[in-house]
XYZ file of C-alpha atoms in Angstrom:
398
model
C 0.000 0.000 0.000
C 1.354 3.009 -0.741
C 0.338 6.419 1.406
C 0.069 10.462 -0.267
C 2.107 12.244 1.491
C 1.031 15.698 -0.099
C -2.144 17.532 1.475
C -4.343 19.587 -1.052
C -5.359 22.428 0.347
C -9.596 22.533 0.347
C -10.271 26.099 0.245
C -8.589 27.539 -2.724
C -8.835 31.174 -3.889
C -12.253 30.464 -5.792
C -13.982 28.929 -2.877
C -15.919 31.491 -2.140
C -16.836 33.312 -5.308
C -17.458 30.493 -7.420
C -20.687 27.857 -7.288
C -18.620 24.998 -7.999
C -14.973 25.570 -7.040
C -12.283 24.348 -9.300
C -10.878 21.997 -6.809
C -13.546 19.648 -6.902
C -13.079 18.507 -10.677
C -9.446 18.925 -10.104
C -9.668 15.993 -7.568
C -12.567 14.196 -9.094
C -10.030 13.889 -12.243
C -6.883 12.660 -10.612
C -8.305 9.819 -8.620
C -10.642 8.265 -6.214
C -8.871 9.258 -2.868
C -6.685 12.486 -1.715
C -5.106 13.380 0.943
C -6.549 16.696 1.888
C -5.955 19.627 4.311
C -8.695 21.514 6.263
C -8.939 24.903 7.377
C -6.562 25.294 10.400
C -4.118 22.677 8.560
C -6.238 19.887 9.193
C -5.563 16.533 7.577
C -8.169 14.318 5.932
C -9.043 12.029 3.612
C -11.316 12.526 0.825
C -13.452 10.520 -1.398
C -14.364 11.491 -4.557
C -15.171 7.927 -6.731
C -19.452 7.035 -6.054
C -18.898 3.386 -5.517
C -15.821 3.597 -3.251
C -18.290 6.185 -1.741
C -21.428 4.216 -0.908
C -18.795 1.440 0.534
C -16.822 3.650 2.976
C -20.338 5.557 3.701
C -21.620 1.521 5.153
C -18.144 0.481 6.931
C -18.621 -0.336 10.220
C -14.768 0.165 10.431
C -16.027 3.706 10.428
C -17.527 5.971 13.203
C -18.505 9.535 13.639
C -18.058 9.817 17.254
C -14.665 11.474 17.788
C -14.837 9.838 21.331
C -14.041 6.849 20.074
C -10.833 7.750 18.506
C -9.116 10.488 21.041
C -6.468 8.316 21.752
C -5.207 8.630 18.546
C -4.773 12.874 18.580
C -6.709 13.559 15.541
C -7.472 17.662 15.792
C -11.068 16.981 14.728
C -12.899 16.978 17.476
C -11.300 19.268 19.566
C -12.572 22.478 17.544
C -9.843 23.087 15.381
C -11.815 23.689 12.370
C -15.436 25.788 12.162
C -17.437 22.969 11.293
C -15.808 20.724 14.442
C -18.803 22.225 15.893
C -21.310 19.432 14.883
C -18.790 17.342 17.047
C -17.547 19.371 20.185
C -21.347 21.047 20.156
C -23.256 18.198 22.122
C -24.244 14.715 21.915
C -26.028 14.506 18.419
C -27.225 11.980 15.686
C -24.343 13.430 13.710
C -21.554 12.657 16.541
C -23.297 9.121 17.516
C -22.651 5.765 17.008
C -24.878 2.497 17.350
C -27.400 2.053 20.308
C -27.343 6.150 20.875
C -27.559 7.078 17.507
C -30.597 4.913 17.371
C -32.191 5.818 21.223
C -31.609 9.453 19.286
C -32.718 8.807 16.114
C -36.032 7.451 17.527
C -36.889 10.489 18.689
C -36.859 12.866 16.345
C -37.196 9.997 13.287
C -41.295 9.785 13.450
C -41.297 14.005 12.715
C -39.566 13.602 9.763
C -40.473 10.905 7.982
C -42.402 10.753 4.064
C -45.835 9.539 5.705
C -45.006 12.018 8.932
C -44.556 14.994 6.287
C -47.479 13.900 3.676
C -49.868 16.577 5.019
C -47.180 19.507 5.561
C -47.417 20.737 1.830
C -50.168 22.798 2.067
C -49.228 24.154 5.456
C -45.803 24.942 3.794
C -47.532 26.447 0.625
C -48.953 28.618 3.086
C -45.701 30.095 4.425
C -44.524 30.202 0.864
C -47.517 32.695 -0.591
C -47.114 34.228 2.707
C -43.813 35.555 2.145
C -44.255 35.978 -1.949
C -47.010 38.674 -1.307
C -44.308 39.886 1.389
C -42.182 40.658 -1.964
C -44.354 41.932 -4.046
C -44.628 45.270 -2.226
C -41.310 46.243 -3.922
C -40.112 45.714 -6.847
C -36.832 44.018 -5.840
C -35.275 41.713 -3.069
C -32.592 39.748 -2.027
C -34.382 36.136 -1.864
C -31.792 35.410 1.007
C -33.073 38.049 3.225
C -36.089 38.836 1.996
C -37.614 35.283 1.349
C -35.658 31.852 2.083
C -34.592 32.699 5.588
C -38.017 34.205 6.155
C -39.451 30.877 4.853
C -37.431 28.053 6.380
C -37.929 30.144 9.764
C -41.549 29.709 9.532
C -41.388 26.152 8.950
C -39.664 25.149 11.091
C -41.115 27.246 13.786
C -44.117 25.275 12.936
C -43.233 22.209 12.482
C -40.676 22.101 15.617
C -42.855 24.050 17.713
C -39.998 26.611 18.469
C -40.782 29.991 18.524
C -40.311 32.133 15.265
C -37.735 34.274 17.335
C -36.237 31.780 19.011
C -36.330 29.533 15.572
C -34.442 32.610 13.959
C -31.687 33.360 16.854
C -31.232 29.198 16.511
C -30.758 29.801 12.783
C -28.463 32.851 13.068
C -26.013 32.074 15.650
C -25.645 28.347 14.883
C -25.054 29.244 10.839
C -22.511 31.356 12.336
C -20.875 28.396 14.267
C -20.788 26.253 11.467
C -19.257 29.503 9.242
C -15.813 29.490 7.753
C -14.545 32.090 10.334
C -11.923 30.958 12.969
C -13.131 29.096 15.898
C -11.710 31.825 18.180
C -12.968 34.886 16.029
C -14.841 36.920 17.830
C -18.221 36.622 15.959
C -17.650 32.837 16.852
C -17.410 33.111 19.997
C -20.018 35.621 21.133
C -22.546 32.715 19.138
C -22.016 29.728 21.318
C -23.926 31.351 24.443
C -26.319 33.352 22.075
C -27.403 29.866 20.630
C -27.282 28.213 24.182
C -29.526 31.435 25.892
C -32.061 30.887 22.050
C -32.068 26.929 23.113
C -32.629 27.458 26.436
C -36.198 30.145 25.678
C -37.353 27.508 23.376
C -37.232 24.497 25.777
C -38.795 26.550 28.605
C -41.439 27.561 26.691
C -41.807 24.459 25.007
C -42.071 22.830 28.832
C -44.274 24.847 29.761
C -47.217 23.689 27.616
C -49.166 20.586 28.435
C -50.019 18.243 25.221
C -47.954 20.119 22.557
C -47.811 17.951 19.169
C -44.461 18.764 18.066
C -40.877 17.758 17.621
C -39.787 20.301 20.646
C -42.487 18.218 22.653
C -41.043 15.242 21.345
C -37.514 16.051 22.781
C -39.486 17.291 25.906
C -41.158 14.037 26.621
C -37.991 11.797 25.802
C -36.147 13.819 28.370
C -38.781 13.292 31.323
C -38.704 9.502 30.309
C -35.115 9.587 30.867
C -34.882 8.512 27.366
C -32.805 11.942 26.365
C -30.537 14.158 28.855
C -31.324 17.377 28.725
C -27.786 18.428 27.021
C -29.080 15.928 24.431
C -32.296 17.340 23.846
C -30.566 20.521 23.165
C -28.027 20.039 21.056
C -30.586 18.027 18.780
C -32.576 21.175 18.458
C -30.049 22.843 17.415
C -28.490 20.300 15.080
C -31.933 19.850 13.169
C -33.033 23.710 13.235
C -29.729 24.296 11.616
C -29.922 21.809 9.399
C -33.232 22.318 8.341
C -32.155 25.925 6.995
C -28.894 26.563 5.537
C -29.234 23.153 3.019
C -32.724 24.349 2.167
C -32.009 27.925 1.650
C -28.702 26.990 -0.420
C -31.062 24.626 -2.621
C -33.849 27.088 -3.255
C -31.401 29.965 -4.201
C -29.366 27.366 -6.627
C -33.084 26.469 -7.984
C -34.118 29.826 -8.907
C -30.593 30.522 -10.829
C -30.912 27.346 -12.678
C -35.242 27.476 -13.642
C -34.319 31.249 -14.269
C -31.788 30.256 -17.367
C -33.212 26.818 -18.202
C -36.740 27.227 -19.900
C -37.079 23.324 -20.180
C -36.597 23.255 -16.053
C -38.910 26.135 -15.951
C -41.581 24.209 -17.511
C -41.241 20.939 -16.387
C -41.326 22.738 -12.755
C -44.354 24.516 -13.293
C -46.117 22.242 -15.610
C -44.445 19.053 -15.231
C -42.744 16.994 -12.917
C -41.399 19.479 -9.952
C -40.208 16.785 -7.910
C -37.651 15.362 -10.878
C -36.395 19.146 -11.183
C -35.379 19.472 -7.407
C -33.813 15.889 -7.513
C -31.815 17.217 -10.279
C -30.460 19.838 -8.553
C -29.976 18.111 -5.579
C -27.487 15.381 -7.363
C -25.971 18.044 -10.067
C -25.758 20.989 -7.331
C -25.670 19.830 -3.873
C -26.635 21.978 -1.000
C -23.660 20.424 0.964
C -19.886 19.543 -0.343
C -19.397 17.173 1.988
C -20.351 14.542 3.915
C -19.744 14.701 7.536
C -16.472 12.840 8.861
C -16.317 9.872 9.715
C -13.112 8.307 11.780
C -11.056 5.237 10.613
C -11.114 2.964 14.058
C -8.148 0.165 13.013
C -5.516 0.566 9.843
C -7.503 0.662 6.504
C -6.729 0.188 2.997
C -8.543 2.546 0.521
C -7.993 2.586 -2.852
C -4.223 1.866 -2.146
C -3.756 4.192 0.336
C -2.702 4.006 3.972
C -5.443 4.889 6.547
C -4.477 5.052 10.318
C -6.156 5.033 12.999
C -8.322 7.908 14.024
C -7.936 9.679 10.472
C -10.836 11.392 9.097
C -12.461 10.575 5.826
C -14.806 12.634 3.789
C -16.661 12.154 0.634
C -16.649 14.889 -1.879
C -20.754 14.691 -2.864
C -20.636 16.412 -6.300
C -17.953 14.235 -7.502
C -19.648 11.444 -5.994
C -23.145 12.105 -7.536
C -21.184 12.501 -11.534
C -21.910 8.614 -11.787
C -25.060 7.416 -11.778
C -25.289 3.411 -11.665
C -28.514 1.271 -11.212
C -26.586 -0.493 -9.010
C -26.448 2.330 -6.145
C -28.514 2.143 -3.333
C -29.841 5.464 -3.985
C -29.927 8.331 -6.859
C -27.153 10.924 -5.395
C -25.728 10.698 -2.060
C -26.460 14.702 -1.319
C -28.062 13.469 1.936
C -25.296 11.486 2.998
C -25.482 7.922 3.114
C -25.848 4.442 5.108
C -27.372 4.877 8.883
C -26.612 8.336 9.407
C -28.078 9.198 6.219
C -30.119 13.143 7.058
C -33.535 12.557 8.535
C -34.619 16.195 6.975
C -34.330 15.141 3.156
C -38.304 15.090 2.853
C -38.764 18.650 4.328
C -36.004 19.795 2.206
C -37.771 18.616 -1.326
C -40.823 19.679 -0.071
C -40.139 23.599 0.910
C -37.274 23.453 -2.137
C -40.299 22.493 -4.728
C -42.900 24.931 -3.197
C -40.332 27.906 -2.806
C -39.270 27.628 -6.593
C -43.112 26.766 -7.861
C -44.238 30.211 -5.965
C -41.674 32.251 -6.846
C -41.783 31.886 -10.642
C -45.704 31.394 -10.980
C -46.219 34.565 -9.490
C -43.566 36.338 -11.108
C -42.780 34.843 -14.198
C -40.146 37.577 -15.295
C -37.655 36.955 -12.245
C -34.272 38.327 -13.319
C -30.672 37.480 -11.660
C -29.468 41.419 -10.512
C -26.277 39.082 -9.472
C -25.367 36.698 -12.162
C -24.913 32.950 -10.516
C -21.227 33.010 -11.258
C -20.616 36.418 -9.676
C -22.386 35.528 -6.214
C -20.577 35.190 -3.186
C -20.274 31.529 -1.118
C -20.484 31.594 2.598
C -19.341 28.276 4.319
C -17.105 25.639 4.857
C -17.540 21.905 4.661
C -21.086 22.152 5.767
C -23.727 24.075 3.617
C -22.599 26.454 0.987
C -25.121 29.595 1.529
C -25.047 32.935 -0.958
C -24.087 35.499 0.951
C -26.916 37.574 -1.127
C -29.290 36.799 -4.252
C -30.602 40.320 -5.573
C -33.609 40.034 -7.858
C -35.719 41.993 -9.889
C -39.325 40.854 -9.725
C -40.175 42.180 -13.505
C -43.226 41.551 -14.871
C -44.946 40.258 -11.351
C -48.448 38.470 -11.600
C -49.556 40.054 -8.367
């Protein structure tokens, strides 16, 4: 077996002003598995071949929880990097392994589900009109600002049963924490108790109401069963707030640059088959880069290469998703893969669809003020967010 010594560095000068950074063909091109070096100098390994993908994704050899592997030194885990907070931030189905990941995942799993979500669309539809007539009092917006965060805030508010303020401090502050800003920054650190103080309101409030029918109530009643601690029940919120925003928002604001320049997308979304459209984007433009880590537990071969102990491995999704065999388990692996694969995929299709099907039936004129390959990428490993999409709402069907 042979070993790369040489670390690519993952955030190159186009990582934030381009959609697709260069890097990520670079490495698809030269070879199934890189070495690779995080922000902060961080080593990993990463993935970029589907099948090689969908393997490592199932390997039991393979855990997320950085627990497991601190006797081997590996800097994730120990905040190092910005998105080390899904691991140092609380006991989560992201940072969990076997019978935990499961106690947790039964929890929140039922909320989530196809069957669970079957009667949200209209409620969602709802929020979505809601915040188009919003819009339509001017004749431009940024649909970051003035529209996805608005939206995904609402939902989940409603879903969750968090409050809408409490839902948007969540949203704000833990974005921030998994940002591409140093872990020591400032910003970063004035977050962590901002998001703990949001956390804290929300599972008060949420305590204090007899009966709710909820996922906060959910968490609420696992914890007086003893079946969740309390740090538990938090740091789920926050994980599945968070995640329920940032993917979505990236994947509605990706949607409306590529219906806006691709008529046949256009029409198949508004006349056709919406749901094929969104999968589409999901596998060609994925909301997140990466999977999350997961940590090599004994000496590993892959794909010639030495893997020790403790080392991280990653999969890079879009490279992963080029290949499309019947074979694969599943279309595109843009909600991860294997056990930990993200419980929020259905919510995700269903806002992404009703977002784009709103915006351009009631204004069928939408024009880019920003072009796509001019906007501004905020993020890391985890979701890829514009910074900003300016619009101009020409020729509105109010």
């Amino acid at each position: 077996m042979t070993t790369q010594a040489a670390r690519c560095p993952l955030h190159t000068s186009d990582y934030t002003t381009s959609p697709h950074p260069a890097v990520f063909d670079e490495l698809a091109d030269s070879g199934p598995v890189h070495r690779i070096s995080l922000p902060g100098e961080v080593p990993a390994w990463l993935i970029t071949e589907r099948e090689l993908a969908e393997r490592t994704l199932r390997d039991p050899r393979l855990v997320k929880d950085p627990m497991r592997v601190a006797r081997y030194g590996h800097p994730v885990g120990s905040r190092r990097v910005p998105d080390d907070f899904a691991s140092v931030g609380g006991r989560t189905i992201m940072n969990l392994d076997g019978d935990d990941h499961v106690r947790i995942r039964r929890v929140i799993g039922r909320r989530l589900s196809a069957s669970a979500l079957a009667t949200a669309q209209p409620m969602v539809e709802a929020f979505v009109h809601h915040r188009l007539d919003t819009i339509a009092r001017n004749d431009t917006a940024d649909l970051i600002e003035d529209f996805a965060v608005p939206l995904v805030t609402d939902v989940i508010g409603r879903l969750f049963g968090v409050r809408a303020d409490f839902a948007r401090a969540i949203v704000t502050h833990g974005s921030k924490l998994f940002g591409p800003q140093h872990p020591e920054a400032p910003d970063m650190v004035e977050a962590y108790p901002l998001l703990v103080q949001a956390l804290n309101g929300a599972l008060d409030e949420g305590s204090s109401k007899e009966g709710r029918d909820d996922l906060l109530g959910d968490l609420l009643i696992a914890q007086r069963d003893g079946r969740l601690r309390k740090r538990e029940a938090m740091s789920n919120l926050a994980l599945l707030t968070i995640a329920a925003a940032d993917p979505v928002i990236a994947l509605i604001s990706r949607g409306v640059a590529l219906v806006q320049a691709d008529s046949h997308a256009r029409t198949e979304l508004l006349h056709g088959d919406a749901d094929a459209v969104v999968e589409s984007l999901l596998r060609e433009q994925p909301p997140i880069p990466f999977t999350g880590w997961r940590f090599a537990t004994e000496p590993m071969d892959l794909a010639g290469h030495s893997v020790a102990p403790g080392d991280a491995i990653l999969v890079l999704i879009p490279a992963a998703n080029r290949t499309v065999n019947p074979g694969y388990r599943q279309g595109h692996l843009s909600f991860g893969g294997g056990v930990h694969r993200c419980p929020g995929g259905h919510l995700a299709r269903i806002e992404t669809v009703a977002a784009l099907r709103g915006l351009f039936s009631r204004f069928p004129d939408l024009q880019l003020e920003l072009p796509f390959e001019k906007w501004v990428w905020v993020g890391g490993i985890g979701p890829r967010v514009p910074e900003r999409v300016p619009v101009l709402l020409t020729g509105a069907a109010r």
